[in-house]
mmCIF file of C-alpha atoms in Angstrom:
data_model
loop_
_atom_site.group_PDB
_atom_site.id
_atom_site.type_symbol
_atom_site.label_atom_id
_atom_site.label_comp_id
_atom_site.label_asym_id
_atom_site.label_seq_id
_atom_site.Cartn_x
_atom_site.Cartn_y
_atom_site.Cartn_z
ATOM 1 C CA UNK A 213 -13.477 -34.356 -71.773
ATOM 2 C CA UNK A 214 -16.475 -32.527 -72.373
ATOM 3 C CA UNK A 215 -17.162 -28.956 -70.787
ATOM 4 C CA UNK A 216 -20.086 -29.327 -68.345
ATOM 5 C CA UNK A 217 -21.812 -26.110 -67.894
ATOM 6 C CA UNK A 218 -21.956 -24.709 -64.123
ATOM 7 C CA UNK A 219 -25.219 -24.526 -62.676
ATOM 8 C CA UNK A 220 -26.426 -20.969 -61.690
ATOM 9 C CA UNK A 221 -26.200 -21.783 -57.960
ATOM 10 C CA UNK A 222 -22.445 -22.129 -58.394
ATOM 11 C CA UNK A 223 -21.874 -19.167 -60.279
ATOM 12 C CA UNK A 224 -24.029 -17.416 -57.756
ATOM 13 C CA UNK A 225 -22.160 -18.914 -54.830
ATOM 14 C CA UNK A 226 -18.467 -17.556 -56.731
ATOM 15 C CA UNK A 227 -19.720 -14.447 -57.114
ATOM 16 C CA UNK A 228 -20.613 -14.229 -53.578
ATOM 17 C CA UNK A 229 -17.227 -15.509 -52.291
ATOM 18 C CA UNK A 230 -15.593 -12.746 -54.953
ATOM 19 C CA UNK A 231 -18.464 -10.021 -53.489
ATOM 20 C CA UNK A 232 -17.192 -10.815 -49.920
ATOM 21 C CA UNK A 233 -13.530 -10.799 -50.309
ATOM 22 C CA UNK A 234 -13.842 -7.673 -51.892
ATOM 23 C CA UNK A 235 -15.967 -6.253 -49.322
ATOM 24 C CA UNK A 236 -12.915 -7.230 -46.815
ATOM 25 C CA UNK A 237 -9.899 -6.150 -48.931
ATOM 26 C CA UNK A 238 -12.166 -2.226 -49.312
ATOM 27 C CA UNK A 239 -12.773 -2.218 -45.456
ATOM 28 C CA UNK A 240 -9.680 -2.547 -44.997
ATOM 29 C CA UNK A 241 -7.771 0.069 -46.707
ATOM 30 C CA UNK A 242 -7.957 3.462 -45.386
ATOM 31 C CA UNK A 243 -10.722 5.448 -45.903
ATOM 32 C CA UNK A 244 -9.307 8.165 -47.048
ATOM 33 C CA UNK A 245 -5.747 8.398 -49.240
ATOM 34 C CA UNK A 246 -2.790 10.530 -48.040
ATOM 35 C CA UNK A 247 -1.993 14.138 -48.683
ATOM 36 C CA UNK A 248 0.009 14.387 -51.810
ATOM 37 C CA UNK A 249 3.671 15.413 -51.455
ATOM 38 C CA UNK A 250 4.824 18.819 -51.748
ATOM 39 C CA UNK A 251 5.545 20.683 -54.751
ATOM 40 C CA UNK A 252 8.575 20.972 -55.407
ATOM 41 C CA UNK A 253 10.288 17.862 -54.136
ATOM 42 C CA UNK A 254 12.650 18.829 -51.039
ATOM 43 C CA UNK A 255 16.108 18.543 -51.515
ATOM 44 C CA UNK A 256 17.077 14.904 -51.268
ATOM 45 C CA UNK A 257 19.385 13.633 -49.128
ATOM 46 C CA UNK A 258 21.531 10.547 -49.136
ATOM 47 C CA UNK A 259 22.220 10.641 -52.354
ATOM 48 C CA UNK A 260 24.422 7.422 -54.455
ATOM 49 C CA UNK A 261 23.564 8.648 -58.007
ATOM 50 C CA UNK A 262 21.829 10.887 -59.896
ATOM 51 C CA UNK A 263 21.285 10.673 -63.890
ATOM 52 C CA UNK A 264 18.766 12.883 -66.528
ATOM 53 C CA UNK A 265 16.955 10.545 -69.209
ATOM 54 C CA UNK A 266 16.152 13.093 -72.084
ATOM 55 C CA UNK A 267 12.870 13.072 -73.864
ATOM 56 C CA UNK A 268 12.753 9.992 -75.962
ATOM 57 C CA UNK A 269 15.300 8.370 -74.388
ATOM 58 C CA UNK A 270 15.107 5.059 -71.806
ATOM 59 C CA UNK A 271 17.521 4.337 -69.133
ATOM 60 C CA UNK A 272 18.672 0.775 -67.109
ATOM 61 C CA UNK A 273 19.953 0.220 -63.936
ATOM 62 C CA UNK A 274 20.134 -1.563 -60.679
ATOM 63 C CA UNK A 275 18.590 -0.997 -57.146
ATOM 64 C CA UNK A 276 19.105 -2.935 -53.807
ATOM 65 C CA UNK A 277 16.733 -3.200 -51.152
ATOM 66 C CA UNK A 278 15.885 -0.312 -49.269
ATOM 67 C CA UNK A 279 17.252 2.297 -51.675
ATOM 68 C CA UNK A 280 14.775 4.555 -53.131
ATOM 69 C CA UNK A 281 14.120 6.176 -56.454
ATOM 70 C CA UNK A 282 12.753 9.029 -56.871
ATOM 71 C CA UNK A 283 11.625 10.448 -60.345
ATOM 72 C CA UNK A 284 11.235 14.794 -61.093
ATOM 73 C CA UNK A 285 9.603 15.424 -63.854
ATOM 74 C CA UNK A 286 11.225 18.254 -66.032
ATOM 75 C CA UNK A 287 8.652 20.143 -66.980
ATOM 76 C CA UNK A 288 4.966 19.045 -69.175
ATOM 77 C CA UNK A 289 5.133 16.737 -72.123
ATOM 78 C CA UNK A 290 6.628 13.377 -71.275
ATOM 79 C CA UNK A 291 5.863 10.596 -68.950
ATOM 80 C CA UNK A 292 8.053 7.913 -67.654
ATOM 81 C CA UNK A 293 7.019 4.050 -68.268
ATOM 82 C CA UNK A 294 8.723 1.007 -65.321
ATOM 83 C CA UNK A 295 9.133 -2.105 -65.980
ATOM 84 C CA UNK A 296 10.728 -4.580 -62.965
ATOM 85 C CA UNK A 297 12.645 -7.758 -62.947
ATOM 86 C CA UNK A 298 13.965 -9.420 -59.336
ATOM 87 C CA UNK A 299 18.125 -9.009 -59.841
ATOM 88 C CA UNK A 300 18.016 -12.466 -58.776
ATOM 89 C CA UNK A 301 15.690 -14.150 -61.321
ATOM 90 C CA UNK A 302 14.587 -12.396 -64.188
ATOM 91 C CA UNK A 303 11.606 -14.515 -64.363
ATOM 92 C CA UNK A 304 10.192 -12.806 -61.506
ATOM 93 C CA UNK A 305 8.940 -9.619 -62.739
ATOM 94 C CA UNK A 306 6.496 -6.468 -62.354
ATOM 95 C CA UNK A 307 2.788 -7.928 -62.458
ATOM 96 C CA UNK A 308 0.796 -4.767 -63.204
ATOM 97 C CA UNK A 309 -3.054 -6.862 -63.774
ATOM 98 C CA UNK A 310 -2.165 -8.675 -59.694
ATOM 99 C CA UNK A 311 -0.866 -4.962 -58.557
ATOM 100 C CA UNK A 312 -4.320 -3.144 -59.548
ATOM 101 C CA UNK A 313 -6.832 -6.440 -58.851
ATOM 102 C CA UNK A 314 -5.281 -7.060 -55.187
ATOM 103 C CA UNK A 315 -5.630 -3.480 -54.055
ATOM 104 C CA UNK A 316 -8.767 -3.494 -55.273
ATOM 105 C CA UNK A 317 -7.856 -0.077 -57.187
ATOM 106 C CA UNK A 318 -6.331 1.483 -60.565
ATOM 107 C CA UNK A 319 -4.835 4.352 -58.544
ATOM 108 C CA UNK A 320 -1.796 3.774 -57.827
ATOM 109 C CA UNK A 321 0.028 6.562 -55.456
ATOM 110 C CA UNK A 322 1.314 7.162 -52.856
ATOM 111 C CA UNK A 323 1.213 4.319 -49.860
ATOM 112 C CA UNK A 324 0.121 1.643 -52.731
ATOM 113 C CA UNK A 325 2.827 -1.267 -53.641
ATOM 114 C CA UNK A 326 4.023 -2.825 -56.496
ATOM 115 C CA UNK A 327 3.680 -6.950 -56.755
ATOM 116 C CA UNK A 328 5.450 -9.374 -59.071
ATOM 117 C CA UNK A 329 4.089 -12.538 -60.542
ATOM 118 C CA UNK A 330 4.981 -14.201 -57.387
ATOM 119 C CA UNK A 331 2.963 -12.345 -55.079
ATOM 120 C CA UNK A 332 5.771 -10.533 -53.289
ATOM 121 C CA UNK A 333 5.981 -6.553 -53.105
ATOM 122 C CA UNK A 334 8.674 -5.213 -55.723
ATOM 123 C CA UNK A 335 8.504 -1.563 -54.729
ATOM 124 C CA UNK A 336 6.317 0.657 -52.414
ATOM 125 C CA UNK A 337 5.341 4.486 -53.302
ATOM 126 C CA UNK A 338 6.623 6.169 -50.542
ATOM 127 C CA UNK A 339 6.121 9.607 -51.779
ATOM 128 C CA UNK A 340 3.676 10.919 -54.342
ATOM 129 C CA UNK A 341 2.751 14.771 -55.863
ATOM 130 C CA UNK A 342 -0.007 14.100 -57.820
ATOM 131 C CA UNK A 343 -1.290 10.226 -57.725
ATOM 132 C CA UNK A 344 -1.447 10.727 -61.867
ATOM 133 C CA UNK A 345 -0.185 7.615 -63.045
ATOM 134 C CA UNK A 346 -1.372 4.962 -65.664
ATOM 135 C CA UNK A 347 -1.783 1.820 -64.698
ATOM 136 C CA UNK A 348 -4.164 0.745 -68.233
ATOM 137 C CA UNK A 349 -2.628 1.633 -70.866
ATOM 138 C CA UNK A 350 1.137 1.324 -70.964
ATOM 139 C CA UNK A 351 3.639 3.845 -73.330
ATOM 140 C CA UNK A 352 3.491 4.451 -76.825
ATOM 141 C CA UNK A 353 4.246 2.327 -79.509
ATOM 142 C CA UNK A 354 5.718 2.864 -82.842
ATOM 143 C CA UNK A 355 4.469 6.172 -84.122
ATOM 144 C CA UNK A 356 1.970 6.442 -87.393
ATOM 145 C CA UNK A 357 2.400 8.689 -90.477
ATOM 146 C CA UNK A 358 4.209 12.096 -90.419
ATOM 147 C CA UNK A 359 6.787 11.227 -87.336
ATOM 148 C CA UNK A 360 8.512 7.793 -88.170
ATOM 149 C CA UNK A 361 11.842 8.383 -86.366
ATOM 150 C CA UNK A 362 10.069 9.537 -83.143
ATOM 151 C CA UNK A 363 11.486 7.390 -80.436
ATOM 152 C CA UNK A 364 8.965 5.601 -78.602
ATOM 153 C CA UNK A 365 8.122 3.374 -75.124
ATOM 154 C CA UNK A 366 7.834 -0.085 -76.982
ATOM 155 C CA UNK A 367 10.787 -0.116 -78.955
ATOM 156 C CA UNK A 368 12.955 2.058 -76.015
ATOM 157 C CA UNK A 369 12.194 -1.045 -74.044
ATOM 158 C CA UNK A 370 12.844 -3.945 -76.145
ATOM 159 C CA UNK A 371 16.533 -1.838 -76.531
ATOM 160 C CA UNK A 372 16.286 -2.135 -72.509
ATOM 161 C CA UNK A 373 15.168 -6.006 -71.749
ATOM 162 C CA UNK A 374 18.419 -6.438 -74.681
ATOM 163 C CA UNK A 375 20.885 -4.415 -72.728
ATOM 164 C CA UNK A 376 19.956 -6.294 -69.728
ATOM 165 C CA UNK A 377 19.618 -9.981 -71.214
ATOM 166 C CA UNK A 378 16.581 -10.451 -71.925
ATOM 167 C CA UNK A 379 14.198 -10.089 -74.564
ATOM 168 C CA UNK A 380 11.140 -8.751 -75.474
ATOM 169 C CA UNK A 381 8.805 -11.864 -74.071
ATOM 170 C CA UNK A 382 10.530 -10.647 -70.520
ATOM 171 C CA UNK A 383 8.827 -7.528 -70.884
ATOM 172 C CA UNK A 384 6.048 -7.103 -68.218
ATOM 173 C CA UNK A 385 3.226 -4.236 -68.469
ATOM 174 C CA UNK A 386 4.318 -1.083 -67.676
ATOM 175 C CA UNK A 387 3.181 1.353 -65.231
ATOM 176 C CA UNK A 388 3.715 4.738 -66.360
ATOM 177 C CA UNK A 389 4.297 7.550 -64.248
ATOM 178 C CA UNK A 390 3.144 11.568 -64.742
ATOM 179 C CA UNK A 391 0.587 9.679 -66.795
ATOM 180 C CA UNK A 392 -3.325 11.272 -65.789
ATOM 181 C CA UNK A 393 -5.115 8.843 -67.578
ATOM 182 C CA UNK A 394 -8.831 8.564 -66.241
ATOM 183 C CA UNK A 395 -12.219 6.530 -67.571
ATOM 184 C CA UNK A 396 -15.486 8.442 -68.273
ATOM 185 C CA UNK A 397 -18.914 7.588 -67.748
ATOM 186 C CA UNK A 398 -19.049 5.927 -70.771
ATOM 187 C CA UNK A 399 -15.869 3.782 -70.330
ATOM 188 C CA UNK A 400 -13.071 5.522 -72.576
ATOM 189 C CA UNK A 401 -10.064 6.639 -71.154
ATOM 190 C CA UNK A 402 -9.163 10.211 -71.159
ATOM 191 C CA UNK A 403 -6.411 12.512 -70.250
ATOM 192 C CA UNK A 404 -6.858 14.685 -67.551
ATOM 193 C CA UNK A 405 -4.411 17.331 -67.887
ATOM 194 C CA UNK A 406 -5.028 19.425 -65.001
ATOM 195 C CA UNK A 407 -3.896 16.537 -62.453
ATOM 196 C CA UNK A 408 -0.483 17.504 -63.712
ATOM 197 C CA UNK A 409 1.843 20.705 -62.496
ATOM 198 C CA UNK A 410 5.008 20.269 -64.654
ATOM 199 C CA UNK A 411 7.412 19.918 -61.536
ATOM 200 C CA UNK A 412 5.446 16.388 -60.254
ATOM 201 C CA UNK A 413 7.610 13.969 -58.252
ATOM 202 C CA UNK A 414 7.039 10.440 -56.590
ATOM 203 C CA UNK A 415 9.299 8.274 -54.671
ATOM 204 C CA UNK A 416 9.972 4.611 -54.747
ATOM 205 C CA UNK A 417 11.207 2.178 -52.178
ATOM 206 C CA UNK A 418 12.876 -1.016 -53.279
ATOM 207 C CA UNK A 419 11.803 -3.766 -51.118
ATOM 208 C CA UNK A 420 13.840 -6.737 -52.594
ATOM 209 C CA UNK A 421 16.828 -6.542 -55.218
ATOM 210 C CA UNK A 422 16.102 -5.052 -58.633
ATOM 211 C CA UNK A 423 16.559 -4.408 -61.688
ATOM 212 C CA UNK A 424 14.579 -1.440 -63.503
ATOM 213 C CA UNK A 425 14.029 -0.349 -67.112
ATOM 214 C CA UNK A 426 12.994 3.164 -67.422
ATOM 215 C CA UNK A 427 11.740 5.261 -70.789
ATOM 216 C CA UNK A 428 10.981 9.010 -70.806
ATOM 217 C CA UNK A 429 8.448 9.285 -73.934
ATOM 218 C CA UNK A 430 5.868 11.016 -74.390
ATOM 219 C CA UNK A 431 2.221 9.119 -72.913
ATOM 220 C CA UNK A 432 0.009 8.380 -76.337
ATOM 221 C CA UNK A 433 -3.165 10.184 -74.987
ATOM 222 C CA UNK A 434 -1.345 13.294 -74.254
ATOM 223 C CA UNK A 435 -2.400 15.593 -76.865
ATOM 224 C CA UNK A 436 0.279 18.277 -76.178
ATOM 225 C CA UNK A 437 3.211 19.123 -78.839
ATOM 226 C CA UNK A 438 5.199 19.967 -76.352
ATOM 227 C CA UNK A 439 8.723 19.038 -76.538
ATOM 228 C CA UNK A 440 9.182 15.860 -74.384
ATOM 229 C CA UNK A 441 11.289 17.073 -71.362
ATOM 230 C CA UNK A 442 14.192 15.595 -69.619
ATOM 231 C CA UNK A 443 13.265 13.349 -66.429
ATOM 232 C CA UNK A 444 15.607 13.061 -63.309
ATOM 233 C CA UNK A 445 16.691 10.201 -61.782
ATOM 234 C CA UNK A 446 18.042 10.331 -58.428
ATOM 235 C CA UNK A 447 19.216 7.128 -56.178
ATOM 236 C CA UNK A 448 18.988 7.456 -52.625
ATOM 237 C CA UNK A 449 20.396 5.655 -49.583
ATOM 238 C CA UNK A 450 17.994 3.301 -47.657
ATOM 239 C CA UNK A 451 16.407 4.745 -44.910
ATOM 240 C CA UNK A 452 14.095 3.459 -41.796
ATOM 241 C CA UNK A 453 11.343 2.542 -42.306
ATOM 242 C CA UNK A 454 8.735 2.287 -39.655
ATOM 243 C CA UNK A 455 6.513 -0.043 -37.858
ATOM 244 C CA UNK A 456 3.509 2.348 -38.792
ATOM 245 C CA UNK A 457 4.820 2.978 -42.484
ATOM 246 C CA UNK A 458 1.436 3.403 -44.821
ATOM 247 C CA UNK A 459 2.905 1.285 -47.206
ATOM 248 C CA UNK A 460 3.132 -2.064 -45.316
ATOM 249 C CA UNK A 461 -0.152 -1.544 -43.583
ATOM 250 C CA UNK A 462 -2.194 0.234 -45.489
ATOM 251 C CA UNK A 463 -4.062 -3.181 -47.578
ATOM 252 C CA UNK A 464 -4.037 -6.722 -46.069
ATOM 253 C CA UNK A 465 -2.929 -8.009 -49.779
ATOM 254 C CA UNK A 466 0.553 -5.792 -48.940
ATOM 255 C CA UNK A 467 1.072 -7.360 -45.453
ATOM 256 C CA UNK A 468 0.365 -10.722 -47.359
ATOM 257 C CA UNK A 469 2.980 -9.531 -49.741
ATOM 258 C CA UNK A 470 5.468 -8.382 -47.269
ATOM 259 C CA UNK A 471 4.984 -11.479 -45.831
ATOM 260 C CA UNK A 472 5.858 -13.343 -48.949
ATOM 261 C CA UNK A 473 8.981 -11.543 -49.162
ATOM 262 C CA UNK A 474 9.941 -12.412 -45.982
ATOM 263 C CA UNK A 475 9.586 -16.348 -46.724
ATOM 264 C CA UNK A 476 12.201 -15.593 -49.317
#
């Protein structure tokens, strides 16, 4: 059939609907974000399992609901990249585009959440040092000229989706933490080094079954030539969570994902 071009009233009238349901989603969110967590994490308590990913290297591994993850940062140098499948479907998986355009908001931290492609929250930030995370440019790929062997985020995780089954179609975007990437006036992205302190942390809650792929690389904006440092992984028993938490209230797109999750 042939295209038939919309009139300007109709674009108009979208844009308004779009302008308005903005307006709503912004008005709702808190005016103000949390206090960061403090530096250096607390002791953790609870603990099922903890493992170190060296620099370069990507780890797999499976989380029920309710446990949380938290991720310490060794030291400056290396950032961590996530990718998310639902342990029951692998075909469900981390939708990093619906994350940032539902919440209205590239800065993901703490009291944010983390959708898949079917609308339902995947994992909430519970806990959060320094909010400097990427969530536009992914990890690094294959490295150019003078470091060839220099493990990086793309092919760590198409080693990962192959471990767990999958391949490297399966592989969603990935949010990478420890990451301060930031857009100037003129629309590049930068990184912002002092958002970072070396001993960062953040926290994540599972809120359905998963399973996680995790790489420790170095972020490919970071200028540094600092040897990538190890990242620790440490798996913590589910704890309550209550009827105030930031997480569930804090955007009506997260109670309409938490609701989603309750439908099953």
């Amino acid at each position: 059939m042939p295209h038939t071009p919309r009139s300007p009233e109709a674009m108009a009238a979208d844009r308004a609907r779009y302008e308005e349901h903005q307006r709503r989603g912004l008005n709702f969110a808190p005016k103000a974000p949390p206090s960061p967590s403090p530096r250096p994490a607390p002791t953790a308590e609870d603990v099922l399992h903890v493992r170190s990913v060296p620099g370069g290297w990507y780890t797999t591994m499976a989380i029920n609901q309710g446990q949380v993850l938290r991720l310490q940062a060794g030291g400056l140098g290396g950032s961590v990249s996530l990718a998310a499948w639902a342990a029951r479907d692998s075909s469900e998986r981390l939708n990093l585009a619906d994350t940032v355009k539902v919440q209205w908001t590239t800065d993901l931290g703490k009291g944010r959440v983390l959708f898949s492609d079917m609308g339902r929250v995947m994992l909430s930030i519970i806990e959060d040092s320094s909010g400097a995370h990427d969530a536009l440019t992914g990890g690094s790929g294959p490295t150019g000229a003078g470091t060839p062997n220099e493990r990086n985020t793309r092919d760590n995780m198409i080693l990962a989706a192959a471990k767990l089954g999958l391949d490297r179609r399966d592989l969603p975007a990935l949010l990478t933490f420890f990451a301060p990437v930031r857009v100037d006036a003129a629309g590049r992205f930068f990184w912002n080094a002092a958002l970072l302190s070396g001993d960062d942390w953040v926290e994540l809650r599972a809120e359905m079954p998963l399973t996680l792929a995790l790489s420790n690389n170095r972020h490919p904006l970071d200028a540094s030539l600092a040897e990538v440092p190890p990242v620790t992984i440490t798996l913590r028993k589910p704890g309550p969570v209550g009827e105030n938490d930031l997480c569930r209230s804090a955007t009506a797109e997260a109670i309409r994902g938490f609701e989603n999750n309750a439908r099953g």
